[in-house]
Short mmCIF file of C-alpha atoms (C1' of nucleotides) in Angstrom, two decimals:
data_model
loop_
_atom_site.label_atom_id
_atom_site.label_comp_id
_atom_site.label_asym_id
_atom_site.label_seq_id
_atom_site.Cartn_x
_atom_site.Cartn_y
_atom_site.Cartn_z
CA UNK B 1 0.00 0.00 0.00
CA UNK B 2 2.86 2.36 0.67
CA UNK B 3 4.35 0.66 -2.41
CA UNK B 4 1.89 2.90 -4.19
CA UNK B 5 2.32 6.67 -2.34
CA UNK B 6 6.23 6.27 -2.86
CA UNK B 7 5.30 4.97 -6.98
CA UNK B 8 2.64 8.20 -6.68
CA UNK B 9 5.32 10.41 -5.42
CA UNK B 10 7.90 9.44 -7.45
CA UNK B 11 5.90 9.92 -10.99
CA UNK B 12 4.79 13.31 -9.50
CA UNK B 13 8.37 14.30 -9.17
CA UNK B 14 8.76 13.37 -13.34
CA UNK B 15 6.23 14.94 -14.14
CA UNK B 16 7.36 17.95 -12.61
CA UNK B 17 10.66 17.76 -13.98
CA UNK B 18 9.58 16.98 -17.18
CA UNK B 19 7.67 20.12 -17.01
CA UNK B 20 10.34 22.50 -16.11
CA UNK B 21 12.71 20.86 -18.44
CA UNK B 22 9.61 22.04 -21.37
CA UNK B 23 9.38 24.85 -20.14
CA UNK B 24 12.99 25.59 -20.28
CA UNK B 25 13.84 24.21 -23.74
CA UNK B 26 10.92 26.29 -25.39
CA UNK B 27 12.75 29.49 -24.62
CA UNK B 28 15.67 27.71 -26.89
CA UNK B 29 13.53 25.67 -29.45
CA UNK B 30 14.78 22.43 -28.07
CA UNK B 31 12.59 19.63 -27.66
CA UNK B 32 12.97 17.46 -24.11
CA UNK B 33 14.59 14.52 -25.52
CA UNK B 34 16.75 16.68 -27.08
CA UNK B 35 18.09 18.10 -24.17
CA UNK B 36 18.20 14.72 -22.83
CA UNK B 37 20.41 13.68 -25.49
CA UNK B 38 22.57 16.53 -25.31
CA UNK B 39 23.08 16.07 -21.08
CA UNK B 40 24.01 12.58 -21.45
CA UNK B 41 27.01 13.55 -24.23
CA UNK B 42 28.31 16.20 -21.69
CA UNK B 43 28.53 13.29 -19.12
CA UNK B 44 29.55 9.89 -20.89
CA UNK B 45 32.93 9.18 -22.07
CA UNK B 46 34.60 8.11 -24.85
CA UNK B 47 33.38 4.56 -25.69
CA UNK B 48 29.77 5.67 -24.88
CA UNK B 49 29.61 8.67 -26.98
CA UNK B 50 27.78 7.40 -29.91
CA UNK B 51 24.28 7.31 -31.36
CA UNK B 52 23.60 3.59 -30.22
CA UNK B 53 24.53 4.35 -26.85
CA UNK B 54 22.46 7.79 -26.45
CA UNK B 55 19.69 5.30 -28.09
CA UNK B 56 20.28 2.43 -25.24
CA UNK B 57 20.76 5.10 -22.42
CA UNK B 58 16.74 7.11 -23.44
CA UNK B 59 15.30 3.84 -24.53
CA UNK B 60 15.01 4.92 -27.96
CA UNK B 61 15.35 3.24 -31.45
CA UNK B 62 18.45 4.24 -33.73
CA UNK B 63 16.22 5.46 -36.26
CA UNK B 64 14.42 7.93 -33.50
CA UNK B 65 17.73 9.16 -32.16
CA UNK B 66 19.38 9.72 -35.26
CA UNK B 67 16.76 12.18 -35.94
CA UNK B 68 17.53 14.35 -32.85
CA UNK B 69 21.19 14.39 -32.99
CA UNK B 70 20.43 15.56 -36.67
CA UNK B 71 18.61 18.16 -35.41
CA UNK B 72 21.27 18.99 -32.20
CA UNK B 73 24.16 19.30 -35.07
CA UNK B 74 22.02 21.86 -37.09
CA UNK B 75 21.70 23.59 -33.95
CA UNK B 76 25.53 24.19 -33.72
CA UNK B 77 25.32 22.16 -29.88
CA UNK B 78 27.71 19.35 -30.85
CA UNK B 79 29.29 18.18 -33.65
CA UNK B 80 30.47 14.47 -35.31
CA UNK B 81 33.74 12.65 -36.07
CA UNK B 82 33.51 9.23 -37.21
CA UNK B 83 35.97 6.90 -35.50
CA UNK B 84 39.29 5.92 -36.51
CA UNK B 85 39.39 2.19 -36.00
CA UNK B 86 35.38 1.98 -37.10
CA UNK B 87 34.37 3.25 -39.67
CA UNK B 88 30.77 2.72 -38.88
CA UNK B 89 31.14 4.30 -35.79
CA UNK B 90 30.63 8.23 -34.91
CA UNK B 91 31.38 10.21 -31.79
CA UNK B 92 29.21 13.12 -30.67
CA UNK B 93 30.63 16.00 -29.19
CA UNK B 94 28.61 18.84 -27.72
CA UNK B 95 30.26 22.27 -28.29
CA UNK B 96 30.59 24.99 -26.32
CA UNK B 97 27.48 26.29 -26.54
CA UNK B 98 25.75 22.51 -25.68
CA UNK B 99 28.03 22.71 -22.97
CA UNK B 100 26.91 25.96 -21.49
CA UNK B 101 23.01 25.00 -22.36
CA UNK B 102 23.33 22.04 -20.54
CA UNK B 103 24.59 23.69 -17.39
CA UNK B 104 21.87 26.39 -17.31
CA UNK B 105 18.79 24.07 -17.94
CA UNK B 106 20.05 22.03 -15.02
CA UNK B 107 20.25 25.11 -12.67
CA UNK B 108 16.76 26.21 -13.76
CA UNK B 109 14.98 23.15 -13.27
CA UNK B 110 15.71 24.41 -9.24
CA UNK B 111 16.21 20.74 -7.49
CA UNK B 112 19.29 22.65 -5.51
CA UNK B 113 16.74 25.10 -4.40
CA UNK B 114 14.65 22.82 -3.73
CA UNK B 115 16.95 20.78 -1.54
CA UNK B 116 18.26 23.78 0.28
CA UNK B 117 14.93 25.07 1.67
CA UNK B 118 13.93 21.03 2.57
CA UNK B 119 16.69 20.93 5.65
CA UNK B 120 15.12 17.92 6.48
CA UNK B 121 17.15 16.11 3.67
CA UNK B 122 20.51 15.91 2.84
CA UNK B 123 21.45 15.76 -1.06
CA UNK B 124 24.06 13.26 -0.08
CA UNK B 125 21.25 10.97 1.20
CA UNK B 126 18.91 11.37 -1.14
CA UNK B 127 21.32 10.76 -3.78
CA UNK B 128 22.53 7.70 -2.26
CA UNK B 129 18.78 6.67 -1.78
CA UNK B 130 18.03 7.24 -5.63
CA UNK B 131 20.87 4.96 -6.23
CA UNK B 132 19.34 2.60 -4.44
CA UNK B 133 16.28 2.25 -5.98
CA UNK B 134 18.41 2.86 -9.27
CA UNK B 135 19.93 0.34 -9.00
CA UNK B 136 17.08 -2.20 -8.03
CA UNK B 137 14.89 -0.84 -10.96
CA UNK B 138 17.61 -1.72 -13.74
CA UNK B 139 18.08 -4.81 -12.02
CA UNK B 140 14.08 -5.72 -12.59
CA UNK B 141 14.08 -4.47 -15.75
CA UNK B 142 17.03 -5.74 -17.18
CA UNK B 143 18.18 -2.21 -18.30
CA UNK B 144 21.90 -1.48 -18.63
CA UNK B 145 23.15 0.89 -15.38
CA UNK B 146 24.81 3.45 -17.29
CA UNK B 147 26.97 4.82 -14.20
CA UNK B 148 30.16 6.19 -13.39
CA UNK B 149 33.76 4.15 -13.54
CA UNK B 150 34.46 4.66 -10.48
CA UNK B 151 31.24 2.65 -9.55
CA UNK B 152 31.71 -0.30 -11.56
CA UNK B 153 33.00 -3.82 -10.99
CA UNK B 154 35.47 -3.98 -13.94
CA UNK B 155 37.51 -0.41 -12.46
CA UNK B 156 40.26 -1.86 -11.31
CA UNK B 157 42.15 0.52 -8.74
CA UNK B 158 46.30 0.00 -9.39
CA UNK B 159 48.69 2.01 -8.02
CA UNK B 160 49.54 4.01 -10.96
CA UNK B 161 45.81 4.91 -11.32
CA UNK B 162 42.92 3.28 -12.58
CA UNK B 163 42.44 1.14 -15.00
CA UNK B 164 39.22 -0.57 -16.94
CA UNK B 165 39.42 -4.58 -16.53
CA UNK B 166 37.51 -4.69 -20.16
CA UNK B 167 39.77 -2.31 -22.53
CA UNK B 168 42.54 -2.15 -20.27
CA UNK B 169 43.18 1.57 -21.08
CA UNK B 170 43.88 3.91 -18.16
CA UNK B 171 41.78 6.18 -16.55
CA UNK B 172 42.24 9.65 -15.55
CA UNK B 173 40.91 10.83 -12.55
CA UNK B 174 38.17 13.07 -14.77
CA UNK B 175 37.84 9.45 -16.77
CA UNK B 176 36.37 7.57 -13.90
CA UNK B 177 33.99 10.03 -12.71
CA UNK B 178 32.07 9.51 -16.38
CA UNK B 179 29.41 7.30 -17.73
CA UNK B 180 29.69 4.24 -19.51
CA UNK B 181 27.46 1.91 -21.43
CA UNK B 182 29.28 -0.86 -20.35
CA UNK B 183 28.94 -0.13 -16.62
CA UNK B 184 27.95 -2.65 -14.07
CA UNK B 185 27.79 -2.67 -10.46
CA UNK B 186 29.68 -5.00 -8.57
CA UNK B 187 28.64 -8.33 -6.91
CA UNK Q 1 28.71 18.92 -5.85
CA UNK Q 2 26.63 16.57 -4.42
CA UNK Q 3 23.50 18.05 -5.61
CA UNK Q 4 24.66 17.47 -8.92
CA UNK Q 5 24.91 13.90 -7.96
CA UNK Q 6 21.54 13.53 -6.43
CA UNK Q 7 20.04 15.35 -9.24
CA UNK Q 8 21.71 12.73 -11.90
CA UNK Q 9 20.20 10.17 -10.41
CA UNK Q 10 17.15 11.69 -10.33
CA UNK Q 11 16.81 12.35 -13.92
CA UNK Q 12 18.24 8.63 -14.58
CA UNK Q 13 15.43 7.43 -12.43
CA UNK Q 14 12.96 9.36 -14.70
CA UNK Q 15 14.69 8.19 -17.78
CA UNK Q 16 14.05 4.60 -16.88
CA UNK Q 17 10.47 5.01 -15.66
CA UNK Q 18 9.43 6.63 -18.85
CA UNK Q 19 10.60 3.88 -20.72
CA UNK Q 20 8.91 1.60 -19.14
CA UNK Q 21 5.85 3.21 -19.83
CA UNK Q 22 6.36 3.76 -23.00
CA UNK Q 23 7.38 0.41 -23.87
CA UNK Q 24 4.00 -0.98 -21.63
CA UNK Q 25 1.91 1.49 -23.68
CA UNK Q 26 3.10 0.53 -26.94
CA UNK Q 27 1.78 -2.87 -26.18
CA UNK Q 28 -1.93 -1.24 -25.90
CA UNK Q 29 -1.48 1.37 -28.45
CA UNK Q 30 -1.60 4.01 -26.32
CA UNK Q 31 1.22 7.00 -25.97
CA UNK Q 32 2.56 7.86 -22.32
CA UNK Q 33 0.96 10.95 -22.20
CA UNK Q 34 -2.07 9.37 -22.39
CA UNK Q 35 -1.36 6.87 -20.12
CA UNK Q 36 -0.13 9.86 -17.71
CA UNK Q 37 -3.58 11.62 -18.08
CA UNK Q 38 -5.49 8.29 -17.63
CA UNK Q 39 -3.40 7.28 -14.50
CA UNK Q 40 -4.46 11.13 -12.90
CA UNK Q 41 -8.39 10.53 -13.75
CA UNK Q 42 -8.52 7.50 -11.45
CA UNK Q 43 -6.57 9.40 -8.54
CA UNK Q 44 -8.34 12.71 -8.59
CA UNK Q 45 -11.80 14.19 -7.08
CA UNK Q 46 -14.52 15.45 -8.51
CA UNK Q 47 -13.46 18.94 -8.46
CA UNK Q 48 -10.17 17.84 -10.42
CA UNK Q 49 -11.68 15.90 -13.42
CA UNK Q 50 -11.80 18.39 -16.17
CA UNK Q 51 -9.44 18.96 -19.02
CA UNK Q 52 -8.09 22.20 -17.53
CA UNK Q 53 -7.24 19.80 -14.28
CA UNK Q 54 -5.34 17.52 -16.42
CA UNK Q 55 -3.81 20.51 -18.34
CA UNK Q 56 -1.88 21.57 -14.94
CA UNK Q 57 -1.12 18.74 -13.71
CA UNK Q 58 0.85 17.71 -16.91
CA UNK Q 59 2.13 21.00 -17.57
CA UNK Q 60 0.56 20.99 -21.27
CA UNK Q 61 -2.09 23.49 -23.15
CA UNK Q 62 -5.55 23.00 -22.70
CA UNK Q 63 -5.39 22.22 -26.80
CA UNK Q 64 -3.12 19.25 -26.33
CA UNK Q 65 -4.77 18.13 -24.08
CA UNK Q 66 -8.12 18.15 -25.74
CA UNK Q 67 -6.74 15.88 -28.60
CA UNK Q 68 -5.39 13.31 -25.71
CA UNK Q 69 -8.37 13.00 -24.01
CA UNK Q 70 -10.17 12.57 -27.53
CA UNK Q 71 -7.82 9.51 -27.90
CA UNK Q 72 -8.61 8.32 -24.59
CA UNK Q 73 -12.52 8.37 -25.08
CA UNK Q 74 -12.16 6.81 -28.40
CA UNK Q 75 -10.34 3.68 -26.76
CA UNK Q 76 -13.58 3.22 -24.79
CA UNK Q 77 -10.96 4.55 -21.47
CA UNK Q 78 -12.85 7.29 -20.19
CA UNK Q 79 -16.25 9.21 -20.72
CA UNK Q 80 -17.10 12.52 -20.93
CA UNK Q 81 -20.01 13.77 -18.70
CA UNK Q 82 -20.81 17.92 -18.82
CA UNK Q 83 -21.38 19.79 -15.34
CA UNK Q 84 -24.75 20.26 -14.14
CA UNK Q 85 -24.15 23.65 -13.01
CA UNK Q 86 -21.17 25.22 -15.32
CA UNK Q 87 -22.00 24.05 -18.95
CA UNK Q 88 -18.59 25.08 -19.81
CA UNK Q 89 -17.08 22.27 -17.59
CA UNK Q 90 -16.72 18.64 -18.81
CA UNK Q 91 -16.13 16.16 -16.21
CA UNK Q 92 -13.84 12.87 -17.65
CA UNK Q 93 -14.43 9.39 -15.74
CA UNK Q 94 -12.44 6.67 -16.25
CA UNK Q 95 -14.51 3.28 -17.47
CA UNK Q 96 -13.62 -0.01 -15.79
CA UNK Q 97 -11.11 -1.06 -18.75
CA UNK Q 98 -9.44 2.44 -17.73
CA UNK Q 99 -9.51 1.72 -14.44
CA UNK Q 100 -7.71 -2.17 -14.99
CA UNK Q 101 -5.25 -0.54 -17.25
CA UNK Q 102 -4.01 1.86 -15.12
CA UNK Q 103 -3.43 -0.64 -12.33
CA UNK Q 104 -1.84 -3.23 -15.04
CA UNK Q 105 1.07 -0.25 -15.67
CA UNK Q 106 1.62 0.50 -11.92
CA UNK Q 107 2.92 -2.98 -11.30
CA UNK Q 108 4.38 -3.22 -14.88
CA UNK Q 109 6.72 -0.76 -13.97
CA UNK Q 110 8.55 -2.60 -11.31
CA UNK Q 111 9.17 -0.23 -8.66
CA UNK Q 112 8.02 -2.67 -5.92
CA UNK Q 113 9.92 -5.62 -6.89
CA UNK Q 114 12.72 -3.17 -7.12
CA UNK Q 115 11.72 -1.64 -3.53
CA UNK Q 116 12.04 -5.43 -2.26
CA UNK Q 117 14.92 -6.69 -3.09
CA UNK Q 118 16.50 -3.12 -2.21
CA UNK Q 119 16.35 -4.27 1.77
CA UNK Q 120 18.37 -1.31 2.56
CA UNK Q 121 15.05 1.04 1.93
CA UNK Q 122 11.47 1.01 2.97
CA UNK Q 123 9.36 2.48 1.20
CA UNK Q 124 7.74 4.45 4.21
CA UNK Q 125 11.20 6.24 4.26
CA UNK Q 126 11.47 6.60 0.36
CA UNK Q 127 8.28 8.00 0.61
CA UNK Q 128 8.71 10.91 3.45
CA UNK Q 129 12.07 11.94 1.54
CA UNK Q 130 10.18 12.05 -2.37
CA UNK Q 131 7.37 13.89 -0.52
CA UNK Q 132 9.74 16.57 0.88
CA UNK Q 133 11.90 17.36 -2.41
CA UNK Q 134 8.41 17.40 -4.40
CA UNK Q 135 7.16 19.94 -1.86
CA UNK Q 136 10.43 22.01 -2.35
CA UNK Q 137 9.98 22.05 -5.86
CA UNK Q 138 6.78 22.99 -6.03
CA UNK Q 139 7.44 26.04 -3.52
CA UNK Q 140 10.30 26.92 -6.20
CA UNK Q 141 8.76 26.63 -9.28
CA UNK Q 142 5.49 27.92 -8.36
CA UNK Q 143 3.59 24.85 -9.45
CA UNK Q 144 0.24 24.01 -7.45
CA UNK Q 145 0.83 21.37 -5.59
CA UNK Q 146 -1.76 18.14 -6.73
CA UNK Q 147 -2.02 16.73 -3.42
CA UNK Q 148 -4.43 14.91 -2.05
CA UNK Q 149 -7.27 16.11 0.64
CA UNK Q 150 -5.68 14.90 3.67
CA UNK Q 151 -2.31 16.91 3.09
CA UNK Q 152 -4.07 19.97 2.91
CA UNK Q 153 -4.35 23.16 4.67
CA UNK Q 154 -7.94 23.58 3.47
CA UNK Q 155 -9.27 20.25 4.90
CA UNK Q 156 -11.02 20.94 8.15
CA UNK Q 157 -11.23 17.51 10.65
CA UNK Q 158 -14.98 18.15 12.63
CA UNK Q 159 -16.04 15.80 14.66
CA UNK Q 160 -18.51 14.29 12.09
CA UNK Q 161 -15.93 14.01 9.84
CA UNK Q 162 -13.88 16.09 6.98
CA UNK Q 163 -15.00 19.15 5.26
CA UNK Q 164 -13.67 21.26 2.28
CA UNK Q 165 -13.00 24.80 3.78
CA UNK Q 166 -12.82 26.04 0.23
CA UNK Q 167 -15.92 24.32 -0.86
CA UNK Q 168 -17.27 23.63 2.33
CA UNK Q 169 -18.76 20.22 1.67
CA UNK Q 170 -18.12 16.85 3.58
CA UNK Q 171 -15.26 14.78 2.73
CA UNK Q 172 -15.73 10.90 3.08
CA UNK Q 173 -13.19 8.62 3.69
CA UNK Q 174 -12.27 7.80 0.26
CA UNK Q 175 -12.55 11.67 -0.41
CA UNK Q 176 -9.96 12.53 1.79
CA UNK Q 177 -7.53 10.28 -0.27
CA UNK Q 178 -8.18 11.66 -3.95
CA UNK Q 179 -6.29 14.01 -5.62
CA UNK Q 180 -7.62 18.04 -5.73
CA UNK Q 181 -6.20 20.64 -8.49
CA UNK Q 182 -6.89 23.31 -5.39
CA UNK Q 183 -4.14 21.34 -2.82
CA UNK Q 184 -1.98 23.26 -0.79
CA UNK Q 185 0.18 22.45 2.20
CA UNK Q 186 -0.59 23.61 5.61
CA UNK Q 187 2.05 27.04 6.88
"C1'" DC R 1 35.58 -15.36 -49.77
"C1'" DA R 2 30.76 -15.47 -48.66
"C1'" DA R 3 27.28 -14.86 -45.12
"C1'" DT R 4 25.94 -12.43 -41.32
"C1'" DA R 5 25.92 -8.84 -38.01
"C1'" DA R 6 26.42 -4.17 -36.59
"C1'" DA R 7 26.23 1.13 -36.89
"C1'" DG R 8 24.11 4.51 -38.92
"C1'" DT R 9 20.77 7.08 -42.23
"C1'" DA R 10 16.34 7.88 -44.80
"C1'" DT R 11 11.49 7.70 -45.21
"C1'" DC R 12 6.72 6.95 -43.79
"C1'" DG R 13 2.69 7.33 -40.90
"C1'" DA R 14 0.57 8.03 -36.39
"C1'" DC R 15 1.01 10.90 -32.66
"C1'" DT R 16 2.55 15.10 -29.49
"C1'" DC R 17 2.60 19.71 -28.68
"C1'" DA R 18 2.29 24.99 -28.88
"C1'" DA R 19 0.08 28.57 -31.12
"C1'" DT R 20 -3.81 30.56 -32.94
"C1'" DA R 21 -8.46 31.19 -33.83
"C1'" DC R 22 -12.97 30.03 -32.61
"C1'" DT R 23 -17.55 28.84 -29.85
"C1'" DT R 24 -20.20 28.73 -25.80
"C1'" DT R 25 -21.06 29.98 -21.19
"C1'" DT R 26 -20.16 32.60 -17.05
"C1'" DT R 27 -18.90 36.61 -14.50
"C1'" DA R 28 -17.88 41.64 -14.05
"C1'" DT R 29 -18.83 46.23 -14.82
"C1'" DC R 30 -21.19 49.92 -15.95
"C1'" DG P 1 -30.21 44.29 -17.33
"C1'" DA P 2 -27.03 45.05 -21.35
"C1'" DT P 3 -22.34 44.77 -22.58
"C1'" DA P 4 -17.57 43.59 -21.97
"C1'" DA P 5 -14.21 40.48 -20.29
"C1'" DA P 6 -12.89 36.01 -18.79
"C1'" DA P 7 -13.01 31.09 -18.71
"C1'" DA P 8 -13.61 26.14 -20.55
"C1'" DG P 9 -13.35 23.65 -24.25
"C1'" DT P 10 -12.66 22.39 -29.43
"C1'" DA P 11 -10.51 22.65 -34.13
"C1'" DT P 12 -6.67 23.44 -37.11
"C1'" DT P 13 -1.93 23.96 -38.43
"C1'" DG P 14 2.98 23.17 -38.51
"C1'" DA P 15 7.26 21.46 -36.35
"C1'" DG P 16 8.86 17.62 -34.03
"C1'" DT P 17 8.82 12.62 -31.82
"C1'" DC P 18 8.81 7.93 -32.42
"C1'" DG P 19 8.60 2.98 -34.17
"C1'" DA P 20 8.88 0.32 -38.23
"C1'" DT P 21 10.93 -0.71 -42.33
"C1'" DA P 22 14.23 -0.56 -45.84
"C1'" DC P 23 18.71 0.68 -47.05
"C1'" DT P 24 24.11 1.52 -47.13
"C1'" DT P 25 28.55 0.83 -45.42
"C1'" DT P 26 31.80 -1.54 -42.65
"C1'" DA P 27 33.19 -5.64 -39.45
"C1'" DT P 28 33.12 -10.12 -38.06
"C1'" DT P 29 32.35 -14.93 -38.46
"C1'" DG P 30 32.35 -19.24 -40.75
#
DNA sequence: CAATAAAGTATCGACTCAATACTTTTTATC
DNA sequence: GATAAAAAGTATTGAGTCGATACTTTATTG
């Protein structure tokens, strides 16, 4: 029964989001998933930054998403460059201006407001309550985690740095703190 | 910092709930909007039920909406039942294949198997903390609030039972549980 | 080397959504 | 009480989303 006031809650808080984040891209002509798309390639890294994986990460079909990123480059808020090894293969990289877009429509949607006049909650444990359920969801669901290196099972921590157990390239402290499409939680 | 964190996870959270929906409602034809305005017809009272009502609580025009609903009624989900006293107003009731649908999504979605194997959470505490952040949001963005009777600084507890101090009429049981458009928080 | 798979694009049709214009009914205002 | 303004809803239009399908190019597998 309280299953359903925390479910209630929780799709109240979308839709609120979801409204702001409207709101917000209609002063700029973007569309939500748009902006969506555009977040997520100012956060992944480098093996993560291509149509298929913007696709995977919103649920979307290649077809759908290769629609939006048309629209994004048009835009000027990132550009392409098709991969050396692949030649099938492009990366997207926001510009400047995506960049700074990005940045402002997550200030304006107000959650840090939000959490600063609520001193009944910490952001440190909500976010680590979020996780939580984050992680249980994509477990249900069978949806891929998308998280951060530094969160995943095959960072391995050496003494030089870090280091990812499946390409076994190094990782940069800014590296690890990305997402990745081949990110899964440990145990 | 840490905002930024909890407000990531957030927006994942949303990410993966919408595609659930959306993949549930493909399966039944119907769009998640639709879907979104169905689910809020079988939560709210009868002062919420209108097209305006659904307007605010999804954040869309009155002219979107108008098409959605059309949908809806066309699926045999909801009828459409004009206000004895205001002929302007057009209430919107959900029919009983509405009503199954909606419930069908709910558990679709996952978010209580996800709550239970999560033994780290209850969803009491979940619950409190979404409730708090969605009440901080609202107070920042200037939304109304969409909560139900019981939360609410109108509701008036007499001895005979709950009243409406905005409307001024009795409140039963189940009343006191529904969703009102007029909502706000107590202080 | 041929068959198959994978990444991406193009096109189509149903739908969303905001904007605008419109109708009907209610409420103010004089 | 007549007239103006506001409010609730519908209809239409145009840009965009989205899944499905078909297609091209490049990799991988046998």
């Amino acid at each position: 029964m309280s299953e359903q006031e925390a479910n209630d809650a929780l799709e109240r808080l979308c839709n609120l989001l979801r409204m702001e984040a409207r709101a917000f891209g209609l002063r700029f002509g973007l569309q939500p998933v748009q902006m969506e798309a555009l977040k997520y390639l100012t956060q992944c890294n480098r093996y993560s930054d291509t149509p298929q994986a913007v696709g995977e990460y919103l649920g979307l079909t290649k077809g759908t998403v290769s629609q939006s990123l048309k629209a994004l480059e048009q835009k000027g808020l990132l550009t392409k460059k098709p991969d050396k090894q692949d030649k099938r293969v492009i990366h997207l990289t926001p510009t400047l201006k995506g960049n700074n877009l990005t940045k402002k429509a997550t200030q304006t949607k107000g959650l840090g407001r939000a959490l600063a006049i609520t001193n009944s909650i910490t952001d440190t444990e909500l976010t680590q309550m979020l996780r939580s359920v984050l992680r249980g969801l994509q477990q249900v669901n069978g949806r891929k985690a998308f998280g951060a290196c530094h969160t995943c099972r095959f960072n391995e921590q050496h003494p030089e740095g870090s280091v990812c157990g499946l390409t076994h390239e190094p990782l940069s402290a800014q590296d690890v703190q990305l997402i990745c499409r081949e990110h899964q939680y440990p145990q």
